[in-house]
Amino acid sequence: MVYVLGGWQSDFSVVWSRQGMDIADAFGQAIKEGLAATDLAADEVEAGHVGNFTAELFANQGLLGGFFGLVDPAFDGLPTSRHEAACASGSVAVLAATAEIEAGRYDLACVIGLEQMRNVAGTTAAQYLGAAAWTGHEFGDAQFVWPRAFSDLVEEYDRRYGLEYKHLMRIAEINFGNAKRNPHAQTRHYQFTPEHFSEDDDINPLIDGRIRKMDCGQVTDGTAVVFLASPRRAAQYARRRGIALDSIPRISGWGHRSTSICYAAKVAASANEPYVFPQVRGAVCDARDRAGIRDITQIDAAEVHDCFTATEYMAIDHLGLTAPGESWKAIEDGSIEMGGRLPINASGGLIGLGHPVGATGVRMLLDASKQVRGTAGNTQVEGARRVQTLNIGGSTTTTVSFIVEREAA
């Protein structure tokens, strides 16, 4: 079992280049703020892990583990590594850190996720992010790869089960609404009218296929950091802080699955399956099995990967909130809203909060830990004691899910 001592998240509305910051500056800020927020010293950290997708493209920078040595002299000699799994990079970094802790190599690890994405033109950013698709083999005629890919997912749901666009727009409306309560959200000051959540081609223009502007997650500069500890180290930390060990959130279950990078191959393979993405469903169930959870009724909230409204629509049934193809029912009856049966993306998600790719999995884990600790502020889900995350990379090529929980008060 691995404990989440705490962490820190940057303001996702900040454009680093406008502040005179580069990726190393943002890295250093996150580590320093995270240490301060958790009352930890640099010399207590025994391993460092970085989640990042495309720093070589956006920032012309690799070897990000070396940034630890720029932050504090105490990090000189710290074992570090970087992890890449497209949008699931942050979660894969967390998995690596937890594996080292569970193996007994280290007792306290720092995991940082970060991405700089707003320092280039939008078309260039889209090209860079397209590297998570099968380059040269799919979506070659698309100007924007990921809107095309997830438009195809909309088409697949419509073909198999039927899908109404109003349900996708309700997902967007909920997540933008949740983001207004989040002081870290990129869109917290955005203003919308009902027409924004419609098929109005002027206010909500088509991007590609059936994906419109309001279906899309944000292009974001951002960082998130968490500090993970073994039971022994967490107990020491609890004594030092004068708190009970069972008040510290812990990762009680995890699921990690990968499949072909080719979107069409994934969909073809699931043609006779109940779920469009069986490996996503598998990762969800693996995490629950490892946590000893019987079903979704034991989950109080979820942070899921809504890079587009279509991916949250997919997540709803793959989490088991509805039968396959019936996600619309949980949207119509309010199940996914604050106060509903399973609030989804109380943070605002990738659509409302923002999506700095390498930071997203770490940010999800941090928000889950805040929820179960009861420190999520205006985004708090009342009574949350167990939260599930669902983080995907590419067209669900890699999926990671965590169960984060604490003992009931």
CSV table of C-alpha atoms in Angstrom, one decimal:
chain,number,residue,atom,x,y,z
A,1,MET,CA,0.0,0.0,0.0
A,2,VAL,CA,1.2,3.5,-0.9
A,3,TYR,CA,0.1,6.7,0.8
A,4,VAL,CA,-0.4,10.1,-0.8
A,5,LEU,CA,1.1,12.7,1.6
A,6,GLY,CA,-0.1,15.6,-0.5
A,7,GLY,CA,1.1,17.8,-3.3
A,8,TRP,CA,0.5,20.9,-5.4
A,9,GLN,CA,-1.0,22.0,-8.7
A,10,SER,CA,-0.2,25.1,-10.7
A,11,ASP,CA,-2.8,27.6,-12.0
A,12,PHE,CA,-3.7,26.1,-15.4
A,13,SER,CA,-4.8,29.5,-16.7
A,14,VAL,CA,-1.2,30.8,-16.7
A,15,VAL,CA,0.7,30.9,-20.0
A,16,TRP,CA,4.3,30.3,-18.9
A,17,SER,CA,5.9,32.2,-21.8
A,18,ARG,CA,3.9,35.3,-21.0
A,19,GLN,CA,5.3,35.1,-17.4
A,20,GLY,CA,8.9,34.8,-18.7
A,21,MET,CA,8.9,31.1,-17.5
A,22,ASP,CA,10.3,28.1,-19.3
A,23,ILE,CA,9.7,24.5,-18.5
A,24,ALA,CA,12.6,24.3,-16.0
A,25,ASP,CA,11.2,27.3,-14.1
A,26,ALA,CA,7.8,25.6,-13.9
A,27,PHE,CA,9.4,22.4,-12.8
A,28,GLY,CA,11.2,24.2,-10.0
A,29,GLN,CA,8.2,26.1,-8.9
A,30,ALA,CA,6.1,22.9,-8.6
A,31,ILE,CA,8.7,21.0,-6.5
A,32,LYS,CA,9.3,23.9,-4.2
A,33,GLU,CA,5.5,24.6,-3.7
A,34,GLY,CA,4.8,20.9,-3.3
A,35,LEU,CA,7.5,20.5,-0.6
A,36,ALA,CA,6.1,23.5,1.2
A,37,ALA,CA,2.5,22.3,1.0
A,38,THR,CA,3.4,18.9,2.5
A,39,ASP,CA,5.9,20.2,5.0
A,40,LEU,CA,8.7,18.1,3.6
A,41,ALA,CA,12.3,18.9,3.0
A,42,ALA,CA,14.2,18.1,-0.2
A,43,ASP,CA,16.6,15.8,1.6
A,44,GLU,CA,13.7,13.5,2.7
A,45,VAL,CA,12.9,12.6,-0.9
A,46,GLU,CA,14.5,9.3,-2.0
A,47,ALA,CA,13.4,9.1,-5.7
A,48,GLY,CA,12.1,11.4,-8.4
A,49,HIS,CA,9.8,10.6,-11.3
A,50,VAL,CA,8.6,12.8,-14.1
A,51,GLY,CA,5.6,12.4,-16.3
A,52,ASN,CA,5.9,14.2,-19.6
A,53,PHE,CA,4.9,13.6,-23.2
A,54,THR,CA,6.4,16.0,-25.7
A,55,ALA,CA,9.0,18.3,-24.1
A,56,GLU,CA,11.4,17.6,-26.9
A,57,LEU,CA,8.8,19.0,-29.4
A,58,PHE,CA,7.3,21.9,-27.5
A,59,ALA,CA,10.4,23.0,-25.5
A,60,ASN,CA,13.2,21.3,-27.3
A,61,GLN,CA,14.1,19.7,-24.0
A,62,GLY,CA,14.7,16.1,-22.9
A,63,LEU,CA,16.3,14.5,-19.8
A,64,LEU,CA,13.8,16.1,-17.5
A,65,GLY,CA,14.9,14.2,-14.5
A,66,GLY,CA,17.9,16.4,-14.4
A,67,PHE,CA,15.8,19.3,-13.5
A,68,PHE,CA,15.6,18.0,-9.9
A,69,GLY,CA,19.2,19.0,-9.5
A,70,LEU,CA,18.4,22.6,-10.4
A,71,VAL,CA,15.8,22.9,-7.6
A,72,ASP,CA,17.8,22.1,-4.5
A,73,PRO,CA,21.4,21.0,-3.7
A,74,ALA,CA,19.9,18.2,-1.6
A,75,PHE,CA,18.7,16.5,-4.9
A,76,ASP,CA,22.2,16.0,-6.1
A,77,GLY,CA,22.5,12.2,-6.5
A,78,LEU,CA,18.8,11.6,-6.4
A,79,PRO,CA,17.7,8.7,-8.6
A,80,THR,CA,15.3,10.1,-11.2
A,81,SER,CA,13.5,8.9,-14.3
A,82,ARG,CA,11.0,10.2,-16.9
A,83,HIS,CA,8.0,8.3,-18.1
A,84,GLU,CA,6.0,8.7,-21.4
A,85,ALA,CA,2.6,7.3,-22.3
A,86,ALA,CA,1.0,10.2,-24.1
A,87,CYS,CA,-1.8,11.6,-22.0
A,88,ALA,CA,-1.3,8.8,-19.4
A,89,SER,CA,2.3,9.8,-18.8
A,90,GLY,CA,1.7,11.2,-15.4
A,91,SER,CA,-0.2,8.1,-14.2
A,92,VAL,CA,2.6,5.8,-15.6
A,93,ALA,CA,5.1,7.9,-13.6
A,94,VAL,CA,3.0,7.3,-10.5
A,95,LEU,CA,2.9,3.6,-11.2
A,96,ALA,CA,6.7,3.5,-11.4
A,97,ALA,CA,7.0,5.3,-8.1
A,98,THR,CA,4.5,3.1,-6.4
A,99,ALA,CA,6.3,-0.1,-7.7
A,100,GLU,CA,9.6,1.1,-6.3
A,101,ILE,CA,8.0,1.9,-2.9
A,102,GLU,CA,6.2,-1.5,-2.8
A,103,ALA,CA,9.5,-3.2,-3.7
A,104,GLY,CA,11.1,-1.6,-0.7
A,105,ARG,CA,13.7,0.3,-2.7
A,106,TYR,CA,12.5,3.7,-1.4
A,107,ASP,CA,10.2,5.1,1.2
A,108,LEU,CA,9.4,8.5,-0.1
A,109,ALA,CA,9.1,9.5,-3.8
A,110,CYS,CA,8.3,12.7,-5.6
A,111,VAL,CA,6.2,12.5,-8.8
A,112,ILE,CA,5.8,15.5,-11.0
A,113,GLY,CA,3.8,15.8,-14.2
A,114,LEU,CA,4.2,18.8,-16.5
A,115,GLU,CA,3.7,20.0,-20.0
A,116,GLN,CA,4.2,23.2,-21.8
A,117,MET,CA,1.8,23.5,-24.7
A,118,ARG,CA,0.9,27.1,-25.3
A,119,ASN,CA,4.2,28.4,-26.6
A,120,VAL,CA,3.4,27.5,-30.3
A,121,ALA,CA,0.6,28.0,-32.8
A,122,GLY,CA,-2.5,25.9,-32.4
A,123,THR,CA,-1.9,24.0,-35.6
A,124,THR,CA,1.7,23.2,-34.5
A,125,ALA,CA,0.5,22.0,-31.1
A,126,ALA,CA,-2.0,19.8,-32.9
A,127,GLN,CA,0.8,18.3,-35.0
A,128,TYR,CA,3.0,17.6,-32.0
A,129,LEU,CA,0.1,16.0,-30.0
A,130,GLY,CA,-0.6,13.8,-33.0
A,131,ALA,CA,2.5,11.9,-32.2
A,132,ALA,CA,0.4,9.7,-29.9
A,133,ALA,CA,-1.4,8.3,-32.9
A,134,TRP,CA,0.2,5.9,-35.4
A,135,THR,CA,2.2,8.4,-37.4
A,136,GLY,CA,1.9,8.0,-41.2
A,137,HIS,CA,-0.7,5.2,-40.9
A,138,GLU,CA,-3.9,6.8,-39.5
A,139,PHE,CA,-5.7,10.1,-39.7
A,140,GLY,CA,-3.3,11.3,-42.3
A,141,ASP,CA,-5.9,13.5,-44.0
A,142,ALA,CA,-6.9,15.2,-40.7
A,143,GLN,CA,-5.8,18.7,-39.9
A,144,PHE,CA,-6.4,18.0,-36.2
A,145,VAL,CA,-5.7,14.3,-35.4
A,146,TRP,CA,-7.5,14.0,-32.1
A,147,PRO,CA,-10.7,15.7,-32.9
A,148,ARG,CA,-10.9,13.3,-35.9
A,149,ALA,CA,-10.1,10.3,-33.8
A,150,PHE,CA,-12.7,11.0,-31.2
A,151,SER,CA,-15.2,12.1,-33.9
A,152,ASP,CA,-14.8,8.5,-35.1
A,153,LEU,CA,-15.6,7.4,-31.5
A,154,VAL,CA,-18.8,9.4,-31.6
A,155,GLU,CA,-19.6,7.7,-34.9
A,156,GLU,CA,-18.9,4.3,-33.4
A,157,TYR,CA,-21.2,4.8,-30.4
A,158,ASP,CA,-23.9,6.1,-32.8
A,159,ARG,CA,-23.5,3.1,-35.0
A,160,ARG,CA,-23.6,0.6,-32.2
A,161,TYR,CA,-26.1,2.2,-29.8
A,162,GLY,CA,-27.3,5.5,-31.0
A,163,LEU,CA,-26.1,8.9,-29.7
A,164,GLU,CA,-27.6,12.3,-29.4
A,165,TYR,CA,-25.3,15.4,-29.5
A,166,LYS,CA,-27.2,17.0,-26.7
A,167,HIS,CA,-25.8,14.5,-24.3
A,168,LEU,CA,-22.2,15.4,-25.3
A,169,MET,CA,-23.0,19.0,-24.8
A,170,ARG,CA,-24.4,18.4,-21.3
A,171,ILE,CA,-21.1,16.8,-20.4
A,172,ALA,CA,-19.3,19.9,-21.5
A,173,GLU,CA,-21.8,22.2,-19.7
A,174,ILE,CA,-21.3,20.2,-16.4
A,175,ASN,CA,-17.5,20.3,-16.6
A,176,PHE,CA,-17.3,24.0,-17.4
A,177,GLY,CA,-19.7,24.6,-14.6
A,178,ASN,CA,-17.6,22.6,-12.1
A,179,ALA,CA,-14.5,24.5,-13.3
A,180,LYS,CA,-15.9,27.8,-12.2
A,181,ARG,CA,-15.6,26.6,-8.6
A,182,ASN,CA,-11.9,25.6,-9.1
A,183,PRO,CA,-9.3,28.3,-8.4
A,184,HIS,CA,-6.8,26.4,-10.6
A,185,ALA,CA,-9.0,26.0,-13.6
A,186,GLN,CA,-8.0,27.4,-17.0
A,187,THR,CA,-11.6,28.3,-17.9
A,188,ARG,CA,-12.9,29.5,-14.5
A,189,HIS,CA,-13.6,33.0,-15.8
A,190,TYR,CA,-15.0,32.0,-19.2
A,191,GLN,CA,-18.5,33.1,-19.9
A,192,PHE,CA,-21.0,31.0,-21.9
A,193,THR,CA,-24.5,31.2,-23.2
A,194,PRO,CA,-26.9,28.3,-23.9
A,195,GLU,CA,-26.0,28.7,-27.6
A,196,HIS,CA,-22.4,27.6,-26.8
A,197,PHE,CA,-23.8,24.2,-25.9
A,198,SER,CA,-25.7,23.7,-29.1
A,199,GLU,CA,-25.1,22.9,-32.7
A,200,ASP,CA,-24.8,26.6,-33.6
A,201,ASP,CA,-22.0,26.6,-36.3
A,202,ASP,CA,-21.0,30.2,-35.5
A,203,ILE,CA,-20.7,30.0,-31.7
A,204,ASN,CA,-19.8,26.3,-31.5
A,205,PRO,CA,-18.1,25.6,-34.8
A,206,LEU,CA,-17.2,22.2,-36.1
A,207,ILE,CA,-13.6,21.2,-35.7
A,208,ASP,CA,-13.5,17.9,-37.5
A,209,GLY,CA,-16.3,15.4,-38.2
A,210,ARG,CA,-18.8,15.5,-35.4
A,211,ILE,CA,-16.5,17.3,-32.9
A,212,ARG,CA,-17.2,20.9,-32.2
A,213,LYS,CA,-15.2,23.5,-30.2
A,214,MET,CA,-17.1,22.9,-26.9
A,215,ASP,CA,-16.4,19.2,-27.1
A,216,CYS,CA,-12.6,19.8,-26.7
A,217,GLY,CA,-10.3,19.7,-23.7
A,218,GLN,CA,-8.0,22.7,-23.3
A,219,VAL,CA,-4.4,23.2,-24.5
A,220,THR,CA,-2.7,24.0,-21.3
A,221,ASP,CA,0.6,24.8,-19.6
A,222,GLY,CA,0.6,23.2,-16.2
A,223,THR,CA,2.3,21.1,-13.5
A,224,ALA,CA,1.1,18.9,-10.7
A,225,VAL,CA,3.2,17.1,-8.1
A,226,VAL,CA,2.5,14.5,-5.4
A,227,PHE,CA,4.6,12.9,-2.7
A,228,LEU,CA,4.1,9.1,-2.2
A,229,ALA,CA,5.2,7.2,0.9
A,230,SER,CA,5.5,3.7,2.2
A,231,PRO,CA,3.4,2.7,5.2
A,232,ARG,CA,6.4,3.1,7.4
A,233,ARG,CA,7.3,6.5,6.1
A,234,ALA,CA,3.7,7.6,6.2
A,235,ALA,CA,3.4,6.6,9.8
A,236,GLN,CA,6.5,8.7,10.7
A,237,TYR,CA,5.0,11.6,8.8
A,238,ALA,CA,1.7,11.3,10.6
A,239,ARG,CA,3.4,11.3,14.0
A,240,ARG,CA,5.4,14.4,13.1
A,241,ARG,CA,2.3,16.2,11.9
A,242,GLY,CA,0.2,15.0,14.9
A,243,ILE,CA,-2.4,13.4,12.7
A,244,ALA,CA,-3.8,9.9,12.4
A,245,LEU,CA,-2.3,7.6,9.8
A,246,ASP,CA,-5.7,6.6,8.6
A,247,SER,CA,-6.4,10.3,7.8
A,248,ILE,CA,-3.8,10.1,5.0
A,249,PRO,CA,-5.1,9.0,1.6
A,250,ARG,CA,-3.8,5.8,0.2
A,251,ILE,CA,-3.7,4.2,-3.2
A,252,SER,CA,-5.5,0.9,-2.6
A,253,GLY,CA,-5.8,-0.3,-6.2
A,254,TRP,CA,-4.5,0.2,-9.6
A,255,GLY,CA,-5.2,-1.0,-13.2
A,256,HIS,CA,-2.8,-0.6,-16.1
A,257,ARG,CA,-3.5,-1.9,-19.6
A,258,SER,CA,-2.2,-1.2,-23.1
A,259,THR,CA,-3.3,-2.3,-26.6
A,260,SER,CA,-2.5,-1.5,-30.2
A,261,ILE,CA,-1.7,2.1,-31.1
A,262,CYS,CA,-4.1,1.9,-34.1
A,263,TYR,CA,-7.5,3.2,-33.3
A,264,ALA,CA,-9.2,1.2,-36.1
A,265,ALA,CA,-7.6,-2.0,-34.8
A,266,LYS,CA,-9.0,-1.4,-31.3
A,267,VAL,CA,-12.5,-0.8,-32.6
A,268,ALA,CA,-12.4,-3.8,-34.9
A,269,ALA,CA,-11.2,-6.1,-32.1
A,270,SER,CA,-14.2,-5.0,-29.9
A,271,ALA,CA,-16.8,-5.5,-32.6
A,272,ASN,CA,-18.4,-8.4,-30.8
A,273,GLU,CA,-17.7,-7.1,-27.3
A,274,PRO,CA,-20.1,-5.2,-25.0
A,275,TYR,CA,-17.6,-2.4,-24.5
A,276,VAL,CA,-16.1,-0.3,-27.3
A,277,PHE,CA,-12.7,-0.4,-25.4
A,278,PRO,CA,-12.4,-3.7,-23.5
A,279,GLN,CA,-9.0,-2.8,-22.2
A,280,VAL,CA,-10.3,0.4,-20.6
A,281,ARG,CA,-13.0,-1.6,-18.9
A,282,GLY,CA,-10.3,-4.1,-17.9
A,283,ALA,CA,-8.1,-1.4,-16.2
A,284,VAL,CA,-11.2,-0.1,-14.3
A,285,CYS,CA,-12.0,-3.5,-13.0
A,286,ASP,CA,-8.4,-4.4,-12.2
A,287,ALA,CA,-8.1,-1.3,-10.0
A,288,ARG,CA,-11.3,-2.3,-8.2
A,289,ASP,CA,-10.3,-5.9,-7.8
A,290,ARG,CA,-6.9,-4.9,-6.2
A,291,ALA,CA,-8.8,-2.5,-3.9
A,292,GLY,CA,-11.3,-5.2,-2.9
A,293,ILE,CA,-14.2,-3.3,-4.3
A,294,ARG,CA,-17.2,-5.2,-5.5
A,295,ASP,CA,-18.9,-2.6,-7.8
A,296,ILE,CA,-19.3,1.0,-8.6
A,297,THR,CA,-21.7,1.7,-5.7
A,298,GLN,CA,-18.6,1.7,-3.4
A,299,ILE,CA,-17.0,4.6,-5.4
A,300,ASP,CA,-18.0,8.1,-4.3
A,301,ALA,CA,-16.6,10.2,-7.1
A,302,ALA,CA,-14.5,9.8,-10.3
A,303,GLU,CA,-11.9,11.9,-12.1
A,304,VAL,CA,-11.9,10.7,-15.8
A,305,HIS,CA,-10.2,11.6,-19.0
A,306,ASP,CA,-12.4,14.0,-20.9
A,307,CYS,CA,-10.0,15.2,-23.5
A,308,PHE,CA,-13.2,15.3,-25.5
A,309,THR,CA,-16.8,14.9,-24.4
A,310,ALA,CA,-16.8,11.6,-26.3
A,311,THR,CA,-14.2,10.2,-24.0
A,312,GLU,CA,-16.2,11.0,-20.9
A,313,TYR,CA,-19.3,9.6,-22.6
A,314,MET,CA,-17.2,6.4,-23.1
A,315,ALA,CA,-15.9,6.5,-19.5
A,316,ILE,CA,-19.4,6.6,-18.0
A,317,ASP,CA,-20.4,3.2,-19.3
A,318,HIS,CA,-16.9,1.7,-19.0
A,319,LEU,CA,-16.9,2.6,-15.3
A,320,GLY,CA,-20.1,0.6,-15.1
A,321,LEU,CA,-22.4,3.6,-14.1
A,322,THR,CA,-24.7,2.4,-16.9
A,323,ALA,CA,-24.9,-0.6,-19.2
A,324,PRO,CA,-22.7,-0.4,-22.4
A,325,GLY,CA,-24.1,2.2,-24.7
A,326,GLU,CA,-26.4,3.7,-22.2
A,327,SER,CA,-24.2,6.6,-20.8
A,328,TRP,CA,-27.0,9.0,-21.8
A,329,LYS,CA,-29.1,7.7,-18.9
A,330,ALA,CA,-26.5,8.9,-16.3
A,331,ILE,CA,-26.3,12.2,-18.1
A,332,GLU,CA,-30.1,12.8,-18.2
A,333,ASP,CA,-30.8,11.7,-14.6
A,334,GLY,CA,-28.0,13.8,-13.1
A,335,SER,CA,-25.9,10.9,-11.8
A,336,ILE,CA,-22.6,12.5,-12.9
A,337,GLU,CA,-23.3,16.0,-11.5
A,338,MET,CA,-22.3,17.3,-8.1
A,339,GLY,CA,-24.8,15.7,-5.7
A,340,GLY,CA,-25.5,12.9,-8.1
A,341,ARG,CA,-24.9,9.2,-7.8
A,342,LEU,CA,-21.3,9.4,-9.0
A,343,PRO,CA,-20.1,13.0,-9.5
A,344,ILE,CA,-17.6,13.0,-12.4
A,345,ASN,CA,-14.8,15.6,-12.7
A,346,ALA,CA,-15.7,17.8,-9.8
A,347,SER,CA,-12.5,19.5,-10.7
A,348,GLY,CA,-13.8,20.5,-14.1
A,349,GLY,CA,-11.8,17.8,-15.8
A,350,LEU,CA,-9.7,18.3,-18.9
A,351,ILE,CA,-12.5,20.3,-20.6
A,352,GLY,CA,-12.9,22.8,-17.7
A,353,LEU,CA,-9.8,22.6,-15.6
A,354,GLY,CA,-7.3,22.1,-18.4
A,355,HIS,CA,-5.1,19.4,-19.9
A,356,PRO,CA,-1.3,19.8,-19.7
A,357,VAL,CA,-0.8,16.3,-21.0
A,358,GLY,CA,2.0,15.0,-18.9
A,359,ALA,CA,0.5,16.5,-15.7
A,360,THR,CA,-3.0,15.2,-16.1
A,361,GLY,CA,-2.6,11.8,-14.4
A,362,VAL,CA,-0.7,13.3,-11.5
A,363,ARG,CA,-3.3,16.0,-11.2
A,364,MET,CA,-6.1,13.4,-11.1
A,365,LEU,CA,-4.4,11.6,-8.3
A,366,LEU,CA,-3.9,14.8,-6.3
A,367,ASP,CA,-7.5,15.8,-6.8
A,368,ALA,CA,-8.6,12.4,-5.7
A,369,SER,CA,-6.5,12.6,-2.6
A,370,LYS,CA,-8.0,16.0,-1.8
A,371,GLN,CA,-11.5,14.7,-2.2
A,372,VAL,CA,-11.0,11.8,0.2
A,373,ARG,CA,-9.2,14.0,2.7
A,374,GLY,CA,-12.1,16.6,2.5
A,375,THR,CA,-9.8,19.4,1.5
A,376,ALA,CA,-11.1,20.0,-2.1
A,377,GLY,CA,-12.7,23.3,-1.2
A,378,ASN,CA,-15.6,24.5,-3.5
A,379,THR,CA,-15.1,21.3,-5.6
A,380,GLN,CA,-15.6,19.0,-2.6
A,381,VAL,CA,-17.9,16.0,-3.1
A,382,GLU,CA,-19.8,15.6,0.2
A,383,GLY,CA,-18.8,12.5,2.1
A,384,ALA,CA,-16.2,11.3,-0.5
A,385,ARG,CA,-14.0,8.5,1.0
A,386,ARG,CA,-13.1,6.6,-2.2
A,387,VAL,CA,-12.4,8.0,-5.6
A,388,GLN,CA,-11.5,6.3,-8.9
A,389,THR,CA,-9.3,7.9,-11.6
A,390,LEU,CA,-9.3,7.0,-15.3
A,391,ASN,CA,-6.5,8.3,-17.4
A,392,ILE,CA,-6.0,7.3,-21.0
A,393,GLY,CA,-3.1,7.9,-23.5
A,394,GLY,CA,-3.7,8.2,-27.2
A,395,SER,CA,-6.9,6.5,-28.5
A,396,THR,CA,-7.0,4.4,-25.3
A,397,THR,CA,-3.7,2.8,-26.3
A,398,THR,CA,-2.6,3.0,-22.6
A,399,THR,CA,-5.1,3.2,-19.7
A,400,VAL,CA,-4.3,3.7,-16.0
A,401,SER,CA,-6.8,3.7,-13.2
A,402,PHE,CA,-6.3,4.3,-9.5
A,403,ILE,CA,-8.5,3.8,-6.4
A,404,VAL,CA,-7.7,6.5,-3.8
A,405,GLU,CA,-9.3,6.1,-0.4
A,406,ARG,CA,-9.1,6.8,3.4
A,407,GLU,CA,-10.7,5.4,6.4
A,408,ALA,CA,-14.2,6.7,7.2
A,409,ALA,CA,-14.2,9.4,9.8
